[in-house]
PDB file of C-alpha atoms in Angstrom:
ATOM      1  CA  UNK A   1      -0.249   0.009  -0.284  1.00 42.00           C
ATOM      2  CA  UNK A   2       1.376   3.711  -0.912  1.00 43.00           C
ATOM      3  CA  UNK A   3       1.962   5.963   2.088  1.00 45.00           C
ATOM      4  CA  UNK A   4      -1.995   8.623   2.676  1.00 62.00           C
ATOM      5  CA  UNK A   5      -2.348  10.930   4.712  1.00 88.00           C
ATOM      6  CA  UNK A   6      -4.586   9.079   7.021  1.00 96.00           C
ATOM      7  CA  UNK A   7      -5.232   5.094   6.866  1.00 97.00           C
ATOM      8  CA  UNK A   8      -8.892   4.611   9.073  1.00 98.00           C
ATOM      9  CA  UNK A   9      -9.783   1.207   9.544  1.00 98.00           C
ATOM     10  CA  UNK A  10     -13.594   1.158   9.979  1.00 98.00           C
ATOM     11  CA  UNK A  11     -14.717  -1.744  12.198  1.00 98.00           C
ATOM     12  CA  UNK A  12     -18.558  -2.015  13.608  1.00 98.00           C
ATOM     13  CA  UNK A  13     -21.519  -5.210  15.027  1.00 98.00           C
ATOM     14  CA  UNK A  14     -18.358  -6.638  16.528  1.00 98.00           C
ATOM     15  CA  UNK A  15     -21.060  -8.831  19.002  1.00 98.00           C
ATOM     16  CA  UNK A  16     -18.610 -10.929  21.143  1.00 98.00           C
ATOM     17  CA  UNK A  17     -21.206 -13.600  22.455  1.00 98.00           C
ATOM     18  CA  UNK A  18     -22.149 -14.113  18.869  1.00 98.00           C
ATOM     19  CA  UNK A  19     -17.945 -13.624  17.286  1.00 98.00           C
ATOM     20  CA  UNK A  20     -16.638 -16.333  15.050  1.00 98.00           C
ATOM     21  CA  UNK A  21     -12.567 -16.159  16.568  1.00 98.00           C
ATOM     22  CA  UNK A  22     -11.944 -17.498  13.452  1.00 98.00           C
ATOM     23  CA  UNK A  23     -12.870 -14.632  11.621  1.00 98.00           C
ATOM     24  CA  UNK A  24     -12.072 -12.260  14.797  1.00 98.00           C
ATOM     25  CA  UNK A  25      -8.280 -13.031  14.064  1.00 98.00           C
ATOM     26  CA  UNK A  26      -8.179 -12.647  10.748  1.00 98.00           C
ATOM     27  CA  UNK A  27      -8.988  -9.390  10.725  1.00 98.00           C
ATOM     28  CA  UNK A  28      -6.360  -8.870  13.582  1.00 98.00           C
ATOM     29  CA  UNK A  29      -3.855  -9.778  11.486  1.00 98.00           C
ATOM     30  CA  UNK A  30      -4.837  -8.611   8.181  1.00 98.00           C
ATOM     31  CA  UNK A  31      -5.194  -4.692  10.372  1.00 98.00           C
ATOM     32  CA  UNK A  32      -1.825  -5.658  11.363  1.00 98.00           C
ATOM     33  CA  UNK A  33      -0.648  -5.462   7.971  1.00 98.00           C
ATOM     34  CA  UNK A  34      -3.179  -2.375   7.027  1.00 97.00           C
ATOM     35  CA  UNK A  35      -1.609  -0.464   9.856  1.00 97.00           C
ATOM     36  CA  UNK A  36      -4.078   2.264   9.948  1.00 97.00           C
ATOM     37  CA  UNK A  37      -3.422   5.919  11.801  1.00 96.00           C
ATOM     38  CA  UNK A  38      -6.655   5.233  13.372  1.00 98.00           C
ATOM     39  CA  UNK A  39      -9.255   1.889  13.867  1.00 98.00           C
ATOM     40  CA  UNK A  40     -12.963   3.659  14.616  1.00 98.00           C
ATOM     41  CA  UNK A  41     -15.702   0.960  15.666  1.00 98.00           C
ATOM     42  CA  UNK A  42     -18.549   1.876  15.503  1.00 98.00           C
ATOM     43  CA  UNK A  43     -20.848   0.161  18.692  1.00 97.00           C
ATOM     44  CA  UNK A  44     -22.480  -3.494  19.206  1.00 97.00           C
ATOM     45  CA  UNK A  45     -19.368  -4.732  20.355  1.00 98.00           C
ATOM     46  CA  UNK A  46     -21.201  -7.558  23.108  1.00 97.00           C
ATOM     47  CA  UNK A  47     -24.538  -9.687  21.956  1.00 96.00           C
ATOM     48  CA  UNK A  48     -26.248  -8.471  25.408  1.00 93.00           C
ATOM     49  CA  UNK A  49     -24.104  -6.755  27.420  1.00 93.00           C
ATOM     50  CA  UNK A  50     -22.983  -9.264  29.428  1.00 93.00           C
ATOM     51  CA  UNK A  51     -19.853  -8.669  31.892  1.00 93.00           C
ATOM     52  CA  UNK A  52     -18.188 -11.988  29.828  1.00 97.00           C
ATOM     53  CA  UNK A  53     -19.038 -10.141  26.541  1.00 97.00           C
ATOM     54  CA  UNK A  54     -17.266  -6.671  28.204  1.00 97.00           C
ATOM     55  CA  UNK A  55     -14.907  -8.492  28.951  1.00 97.00           C
ATOM     56  CA  UNK A  56     -13.821 -10.432  25.467  1.00 98.00           C
ATOM     57  CA  UNK A  57     -14.786  -7.391  23.318  1.00 98.00           C
ATOM     58  CA  UNK A  58     -12.129  -4.979  26.138  1.00 97.00           C
ATOM     59  CA  UNK A  59      -8.862  -8.083  25.281  1.00 98.00           C
ATOM     60  CA  UNK A  60      -9.590  -7.896  22.061  1.00 98.00           C
ATOM     61  CA  UNK A  61     -10.126  -3.821  22.083  1.00 98.00           C
ATOM     62  CA  UNK A  62      -6.256  -4.094  23.867  1.00 97.00           C
ATOM     63  CA  UNK A  63      -4.583  -6.221  20.286  1.00 98.00           C
ATOM     64  CA  UNK A  64      -5.662  -3.702  18.077  1.00 98.00           C
ATOM     65  CA  UNK A  65      -2.487  -2.924  15.691  1.00 97.00           C
ATOM     66  CA  UNK A  66      -3.903   1.907  16.199  1.00 97.00           C
ATOM     67  CA  UNK A  67      -5.585   4.004  18.966  1.00 97.00           C
ATOM     68  CA  UNK A  68      -9.066   3.623  19.142  1.00 97.00           C
ATOM     69  CA  UNK A  69     -11.762   4.946  19.458  1.00 97.00           C
ATOM     70  CA  UNK A  70     -14.347   3.351  19.960  1.00 97.00           C
ATOM     71  CA  UNK A  71     -19.024   4.319  20.603  1.00 97.00           C
ATOM     72  CA  UNK A  72     -21.908   1.780  22.027  1.00 96.00           C
ATOM     73  CA  UNK A  73     -24.536   0.648  20.274  1.00 96.00           C
ATOM     74  CA  UNK A  74     -27.463  -0.320  20.763  1.00 93.00           C
ATOM     75  CA  UNK A  75     -26.890  -3.850  22.176  1.00 94.00           C
ATOM     76  CA  UNK A  76     -23.908  -2.831  24.915  1.00 94.00           C
ATOM     77  CA  UNK A  77     -26.917  -2.008  26.108  1.00 91.00           C
ATOM     78  CA  UNK A  78     -29.073  -4.904  28.748  1.00 83.00           C
ATOM     79  CA  UNK A  79     -31.767  -4.810  26.465  1.00 67.00           C
ATOM     80  CA  UNK A  80     -33.469  -7.824  28.280  1.00 61.00           C
ATOM     81  CA  UNK A  81     -32.801  -6.770  31.903  1.00 58.00           C
ATOM     82  CA  UNK A  82     -34.881  -3.826  31.819  1.00 56.00           C
ATOM     83  CA  UNK A  83     -34.652  -3.160  35.589  1.00 50.00           C
ATOM     84  CA  UNK A  84     -31.343  -2.484  34.789  1.00 56.00           C
ATOM     85  CA  UNK A  85     -31.882  -1.024  31.181  1.00 52.00           C
ATOM     86  CA  UNK A  86     -33.700   1.918  32.932  1.00 60.00           C
ATOM     87  CA  UNK A  87     -31.703   2.352  35.434  1.00 59.00           C
ATOM     88  CA  UNK A  88     -28.673   1.914  34.711  1.00 63.00           C
ATOM     89  CA  UNK A  89     -28.151   1.262  31.722  1.00 76.00           C
ATOM     90  CA  UNK A  90     -24.365   1.941  30.993  1.00 88.00           C
ATOM     91  CA  UNK A  91     -22.358   0.907  34.482  1.00 88.00           C
ATOM     92  CA  UNK A  92     -21.017  -2.513  32.198  1.00 89.00           C
ATOM     93  CA  UNK A  93     -19.804  -0.090  29.568  1.00 93.00           C
ATOM     94  CA  UNK A  94     -18.213   1.769  32.387  1.00 92.00           C
ATOM     95  CA  UNK A  95     -16.984  -0.847  34.390  1.00 92.00           C
ATOM     96  CA  UNK A  96     -15.748  -2.231  31.187  1.00 93.00           C
ATOM     97  CA  UNK A  97     -14.231  -0.028  28.111  1.00 92.00           C
ATOM     98  CA  UNK A  98     -14.059   3.050  30.584  1.00 87.00           C
ATOM     99  CA  UNK A  99     -15.265   5.464  29.409  1.00 88.00           C
ATOM    100  CA  UNK A 100     -18.109   8.556  29.497  1.00 86.00           C
ATOM    101  CA  UNK A 101     -21.172   6.226  26.634  1.00 86.00           C
ATOM    102  CA  UNK A 102     -22.694  10.330  27.208  1.00 85.00           C
ATOM    103  CA  UNK A 103     -19.454  12.861  26.319  1.00 85.00           C
ATOM    104  CA  UNK A 104     -18.298  13.394  22.643  1.00 91.00           C
ATOM    105  CA  UNK A 105     -14.823  11.775  22.704  1.00 93.00           C
ATOM    106  CA  UNK A 106     -12.601  12.054  20.004  1.00 94.00           C
ATOM    107  CA  UNK A 107      -8.855  11.605  18.822  1.00 95.00           C
ATOM    108  CA  UNK A 108      -6.270  13.914  16.569  1.00 94.00           C
ATOM    109  CA  UNK A 109      -2.923  12.797  14.453  1.00 92.00           C
ATOM    110  CA  UNK A 110      -1.552  14.357  11.736  1.00 91.00           C
ATOM    111  CA  UNK A 111      -4.161  15.809   9.418  1.00 94.00           C
ATOM    112  CA  UNK A 112      -7.248  14.243  11.755  1.00 96.00           C
ATOM    113  CA  UNK A 113      -9.523  15.362  13.728  1.00 97.00           C
ATOM    114  CA  UNK A 114     -12.290  12.333  14.760  1.00 98.00           C
ATOM    115  CA  UNK A 115     -14.782  12.858  17.765  1.00 98.00           C
ATOM    116  CA  UNK A 116     -17.888   9.541  18.344  1.00 97.00           C
ATOM    117  CA  UNK A 117     -20.765   9.904  20.561  1.00 96.00           C
ATOM    118  CA  UNK A 118     -22.982   7.102  20.837  1.00 95.00           C
ATOM    119  CA  UNK A 119     -26.486   7.794  19.028  1.00 95.00           C
ATOM    120  CA  UNK A 120     -27.426   4.440  21.212  1.00 92.00           C
ATOM    121  CA  UNK A 121     -30.633   5.799  23.531  1.00 86.00           C
ATOM    122  CA  UNK A 122     -32.396   3.501  26.774  1.00 67.00           C
ATOM    123  CA  UNK A 123     -35.601   4.539  24.972  1.00 64.00           C
ATOM    124  CA  UNK A 124     -37.129   4.468  21.949  1.00 56.00           C
ATOM    125  CA  UNK A 125     -40.216   4.530  19.692  1.00 52.00           C
ATOM    126  CA  UNK A 126     -41.965   1.263  21.052  1.00 43.00           C
ATOM    127  CA  UNK A 127     -41.852  -1.551  19.815  1.00 45.00           C
ATOM    128  CA  UNK A 128     -38.362  -0.915  18.261  1.00 52.00           C
ATOM    129  CA  UNK A 129     -36.040   0.369  20.733  1.00 64.00           C
ATOM    130  CA  UNK A 130     -32.407  -0.177  18.530  1.00 77.00           C
ATOM    131  CA  UNK A 131     -33.158   3.579  16.111  1.00 81.00           C
ATOM    132  CA  UNK A 132     -31.229   5.399  17.743  1.00 90.00           C
ATOM    133  CA  UNK A 133     -30.568   9.625  17.897  1.00 91.00           C
ATOM    134  CA  UNK A 134     -27.987  12.487  17.083  1.00 94.00           C
ATOM    135  CA  UNK A 135     -29.218  15.201  19.243  1.00 93.00           C
ATOM    136  CA  UNK A 136     -28.233  19.371  19.812  1.00 93.00           C
ATOM    137  CA  UNK A 137     -25.472  18.906  21.888  1.00 94.00           C
ATOM    138  CA  UNK A 138     -23.812  16.218  20.350  1.00 95.00           C
ATOM    139  CA  UNK A 139     -23.623  18.787  17.489  1.00 96.00           C
ATOM    140  CA  UNK A 140     -21.900  21.466  19.786  1.00 95.00           C
ATOM    141  CA  UNK A 141     -19.138  19.492  20.803  1.00 95.00           C
ATOM    142  CA  UNK A 142     -19.287  18.165  17.309  1.00 96.00           C
ATOM    143  CA  UNK A 143     -18.833  21.390  16.096  1.00 95.00           C
ATOM    144  CA  UNK A 144     -16.703  22.521  19.138  1.00 95.00           C
ATOM    145  CA  UNK A 145     -14.045  19.359  18.660  1.00 95.00           C
ATOM    146  CA  UNK A 146     -13.425  20.434  14.737  1.00 96.00           C
ATOM    147  CA  UNK A 147     -13.274  24.772  15.131  1.00 93.00           C
ATOM    148  CA  UNK A 148     -10.564  23.786  16.963  1.00 92.00           C
ATOM    149  CA  UNK A 149      -8.581  21.638  14.408  1.00 92.00           C
ATOM    150  CA  UNK A 150      -6.170  23.143  11.403  1.00 91.00           C
ATOM    151  CA  UNK A 151      -7.874  23.817   8.802  1.00 87.00           C
ATOM    152  CA  UNK A 152      -7.148  20.878   6.710  1.00 90.00           C
ATOM    153  CA  UNK A 153      -7.777  18.657   8.269  1.00 94.00           C
ATOM    154  CA  UNK A 154      -9.824  15.533   7.478  1.00 96.00           C
ATOM    155  CA  UNK A 155     -12.912  16.043   9.934  1.00 97.00           C
ATOM    156  CA  UNK A 156     -14.403  12.404  10.514  1.00 98.00           C
ATOM    157  CA  UNK A 157     -17.710  11.815  13.425  1.00 98.00           C
ATOM    158  CA  UNK A 158     -18.726   7.953  14.125  1.00 98.00           C
ATOM    159  CA  UNK A 159     -21.781   7.372  15.312  1.00 97.00           C
ATOM    160  CA  UNK A 160     -23.573   3.763  15.373  1.00 96.00           C
ATOM    161  CA  UNK A 161     -26.894   4.256  13.215  1.00 95.00           C
ATOM    162  CA  UNK A 162     -26.810   5.396   9.858  1.00 95.00           C
ATOM    163  CA  UNK A 163     -26.530   8.375   8.091  1.00 93.00           C
ATOM    164  CA  UNK A 164     -27.243   6.900   5.217  1.00 93.00           C
ATOM    165  CA  UNK A 165     -29.200   3.447   3.780  1.00 91.00           C
ATOM    166  CA  UNK A 166     -29.664   2.125   0.767  1.00 88.00           C
ATOM    167  CA  UNK A 167     -32.984  -0.294  -0.547  1.00 85.00           C
ATOM    168  CA  UNK A 168     -32.046  -2.937   1.259  1.00 82.00           C
ATOM    169  CA  UNK A 169     -31.708  -1.559   4.305  1.00 79.00           C
ATOM    170  CA  UNK A 170     -34.886   1.214   4.311  1.00 79.00           C
ATOM    171  CA  UNK A 171     -36.236  -0.339   6.590  1.00 79.00           C
ATOM    172  CA  UNK A 172     -34.251  -0.140   9.695  1.00 82.00           C
ATOM    173  CA  UNK A 173     -34.941   4.348   9.852  1.00 85.00           C
ATOM    174  CA  UNK A 174     -31.804   6.534   9.458  1.00 90.00           C
ATOM    175  CA  UNK A 175     -30.237   7.693  12.834  1.00 91.00           C
ATOM    176  CA  UNK A 176     -33.630  10.488  14.527  1.00 85.00           C
ATOM    177  CA  UNK A 177     -32.506  14.161  14.266  1.00 88.00           C
ATOM    178  CA  UNK A 178     -30.394  12.924  10.861  1.00 92.00           C
ATOM    179  CA  UNK A 179     -31.713  16.310   8.859  1.00 92.00           C
ATOM    180  CA  UNK A 180     -30.235  18.465  11.891  1.00 93.00           C
ATOM    181  CA  UNK A 181     -27.180  16.522  11.850  1.00 94.00           C
ATOM    182  CA  UNK A 182     -27.100  16.736   7.980  1.00 94.00           C
ATOM    183  CA  UNK A 183     -27.561  20.431   8.858  1.00 93.00           C
ATOM    184  CA  UNK A 184     -24.562  21.105  10.875  1.00 94.00           C
ATOM    185  CA  UNK A 185     -22.494  19.006   9.343  1.00 95.00           C
ATOM    186  CA  UNK A 186     -22.500  20.516   6.131  1.00 93.00           C
ATOM    187  CA  UNK A 187     -18.985  22.425   4.917  1.00 91.00           C
ATOM    188  CA  UNK A 188     -17.886  21.453   8.287  1.00 94.00           C
ATOM    189  CA  UNK A 189     -17.675  17.506   8.568  1.00 96.00           C
ATOM    190  CA  UNK A 190     -15.279  15.211   6.079  1.00 97.00           C
ATOM    191  CA  UNK A 191     -16.699  11.858   6.806  1.00 98.00           C
ATOM    192  CA  UNK A 192     -19.799  10.178   8.740  1.00 98.00           C
ATOM    193  CA  UNK A 193     -19.470   6.392   9.858  1.00 98.00           C
ATOM    194  CA  UNK A 194     -21.623   4.220  11.226  1.00 97.00           C
ATOM    195  CA  UNK A 195     -23.131   0.514  11.763  1.00 97.00           C
ATOM    196  CA  UNK A 196     -25.727  -1.376  12.809  1.00 96.00           C
ATOM    197  CA  UNK A 197     -27.638  -2.994   9.734  1.00 95.00           C
ATOM    198  CA  UNK A 198     -24.985  -5.630   8.716  1.00 97.00           C
ATOM    199  CA  UNK A 199     -24.905  -4.239   5.123  1.00 96.00           C
ATOM    200  CA  UNK A 200     -21.041  -2.690   3.646  1.00 97.00           C
ATOM    201  CA  UNK A 201     -21.013   0.604   1.278  1.00 97.00           C
ATOM    202  CA  UNK A 202     -20.552   4.543   1.240  1.00 98.00           C
ATOM    203  CA  UNK A 203     -22.198   7.317  -0.918  1.00 97.00           C
ATOM    204  CA  UNK A 204     -22.448  10.873  -0.546  1.00 97.00           C
ATOM    205  CA  UNK A 205     -24.661  12.729   2.198  1.00 96.00           C
ATOM    206  CA  UNK A 206     -24.542  16.664   1.196  1.00 95.00           C
ATOM    207  CA  UNK A 207     -21.967  16.786   0.355  1.00 96.00           C
ATOM    208  CA  UNK A 208     -20.144  14.481   2.839  1.00 97.00           C
ATOM    209  CA  UNK A 209     -19.025  10.615   2.658  1.00 98.00           C
ATOM    210  CA  UNK A 210     -21.125   8.335   4.516  1.00 98.00           C
ATOM    211  CA  UNK A 211     -19.367   4.828   5.172  1.00 98.00           C
ATOM    212  CA  UNK A 212     -21.720   2.021   6.805  1.00 97.00           C
ATOM    213  CA  UNK A 213     -19.633  -0.798   7.621  1.00 98.00           C
ATOM    214  CA  UNK A 214     -20.829  -4.850   8.006  1.00 98.00           C
ATOM    215  CA  UNK A 215     -20.944  -7.066  11.156  1.00 98.00           C
ATOM    216  CA  UNK A 216     -17.158  -7.938  11.518  1.00 98.00           C
ATOM    217  CA  UNK A 217     -16.489 -10.744  12.640  1.00 98.00           C
ATOM    218  CA  UNK A 218     -20.480 -12.302  14.297  1.00 98.00           C
ATOM    219  CA  UNK A 219     -22.629 -14.709  12.206  1.00 98.00           C
ATOM    220  CA  UNK A 220     -25.549 -12.066  12.780  1.00 97.00           C
ATOM    221  CA  UNK A 221     -24.690 -11.960   8.691  1.00 97.00           C
ATOM    222  CA  UNK A 222     -27.439 -10.245   6.705  1.00 93.00           C
ATOM    223  CA  UNK A 223     -27.009 -11.252   3.309  1.00 93.00           C
ATOM    224  CA  UNK A 224     -23.176 -10.237   3.262  1.00 96.00           C
ATOM    225  CA  UNK A 225     -20.919 -11.843   4.541  1.00 98.00           C
ATOM    226  CA  UNK A 226     -17.769 -10.492   7.996  1.00 98.00           C
ATOM    227  CA  UNK A 227     -16.265  -7.271   6.468  1.00 98.00           C
ATOM    228  CA  UNK A 228     -14.380  -4.343   6.821  1.00 98.00           C
ATOM    229  CA  UNK A 229     -13.955  -0.754   5.723  1.00 98.00           C
ATOM    230  CA  UNK A 230     -10.106   0.927   5.277  1.00 98.00           C
ATOM    231  CA  UNK A 231     -10.627   4.645   4.462  1.00 98.00           C
ATOM    232  CA  UNK A 232      -7.749   6.497   2.698  1.00 97.00           C
ATOM    233  CA  UNK A 233      -7.410  10.655   2.616  1.00 97.00           C
ATOM    234  CA  UNK A 234      -4.816  12.171   0.922  1.00 95.00           C
ATOM    235  CA  UNK A 235      -5.280  15.729   0.236  1.00 92.00           C
ATOM    236  CA  UNK A 236      -8.180  16.158  -1.863  1.00 94.00           C
ATOM    237  CA  UNK A 237      -8.861  12.752  -2.995  1.00 96.00           C
ATOM    238  CA  UNK A 238     -10.749  10.026  -0.379  1.00 97.00           C
ATOM    239  CA  UNK A 239     -11.437   6.267  -0.709  1.00 98.00           C
ATOM    240  CA  UNK A 240     -14.041   3.648   0.796  1.00 98.00           C
ATOM    241  CA  UNK A 241     -12.617   0.078   0.040  1.00 98.00           C
ATOM    242  CA  UNK A 242     -15.050  -2.776   1.866  1.00 98.00           C
ATOM    243  CA  UNK A 243     -12.285  -5.275   3.122  1.00 98.00           C
ATOM    244  CA  UNK A 244     -14.934  -8.896   3.132  1.00 98.00           C
ATOM    245  CA  UNK A 245     -13.479 -12.430   4.427  1.00 98.00           C
ATOM    246  CA  UNK A 246     -14.279 -15.437   2.098  1.00 97.00           C
ATOM    247  CA  UNK A 247     -13.842 -18.255   3.877  1.00 97.00           C
ATOM    248  CA  UNK A 248     -10.190 -17.717   4.656  1.00 97.00           C
ATOM    249  CA  UNK A 249      -9.173 -13.844   5.126  1.00 97.00           C
ATOM    250  CA  UNK A 250     -10.022 -10.974   4.152  1.00 98.00           C
ATOM    251  CA  UNK A 251     -10.059  -8.879   0.925  1.00 98.00           C
ATOM    252  CA  UNK A 252     -10.685  -6.220  -1.115  1.00 97.00           C
ATOM    253  CA  UNK A 253     -14.197  -6.945  -2.428  1.00 97.00           C
ATOM    254  CA  UNK A 254     -15.172  -3.170  -3.581  1.00 97.00           C
ATOM    255  CA  UNK A 255     -13.771   0.696  -3.574  1.00 98.00           C
ATOM    256  CA  UNK A 256     -15.282   3.208  -4.373  1.00 98.00           C
ATOM    257  CA  UNK A 257     -12.772   6.606  -4.824  1.00 98.00           C
ATOM    258  CA  UNK A 258     -14.271  10.479  -3.894  1.00 98.00           C
ATOM    259  CA  UNK A 259     -12.918  13.766  -4.904  1.00 97.00           C
ATOM    260  CA  UNK A 260     -13.729  16.794  -2.814  1.00 95.00           C
ATOM    261  CA  UNK A 261     -14.843  19.747  -4.976  1.00 92.00           C
ATOM    262  CA  UNK A 262     -14.312  23.265  -3.109  1.00 88.00           C
ATOM    263  CA  UNK A 263     -16.270  22.025   1.079  1.00 86.00           C
ATOM    264  CA  UNK A 264     -17.963  18.934  -0.594  1.00 95.00           C
ATOM    265  CA  UNK A 265     -16.824  15.179  -1.678  1.00 97.00           C
ATOM    266  CA  UNK A 266     -18.497  14.236  -4.642  1.00 97.00           C
ATOM    267  CA  UNK A 267     -17.527  10.094  -6.364  1.00 97.00           C
ATOM    268  CA  UNK A 268     -15.381  10.080  -9.481  1.00 95.00           C
ATOM    269  CA  UNK A 269     -15.687   9.354 -12.816  1.00 83.00           C
TER     270      UNK A 269
END
């Protein structure tokens, strides 16, 4: 791989408790070869938010070959323990991940500023509590981090729920208040990363590149193999490569290239 300014490995929906160990080991080896600047972990680290699942997730994160920016997903809430879900929903997350699920988390490196926000909520429209939301407080925190960054840094938002849907996943629903978020982030962010629907794709919305990653190594497949995204950015050019598990290793399945035109991104012809 030729040197680039920024290389992000985007993984999501690990679902420890439903993980496939051989695929997880291969993913770690592939990430070591890719040598990313940062690993964006887009939520659903566990299947049922059980202590053993969080311990396994913590051990996996400790093996990553680069700094990780980790956000929760809806499966990281205690869904089947209803009392815990409403009275202390993020206690297991705090215990094992040692981060505040209510606050924005950030990572900076040469040429990169990334901010992660928690779009999972312990309550939601009945009967689907899995749909998430982004709020004005989180958008203000993202804006503040971007405002302090050098003007030519790649600006990345990491969340769990999607800002872009393709036909196979339209029944899942966009993150709540997505229109407000896109208005706020337009011309301020470059890249929005998410997971949740276990489908890998990318595209442009309001001049922002949106990349969704599949489930990295769980057996909860939605018609696609396990996968992750490798994102490379160099100046005004950016690429999203989806690397799929082929039964023996991860290999590039599809690469989409984007170019920045002024303050907005568009796919290259």
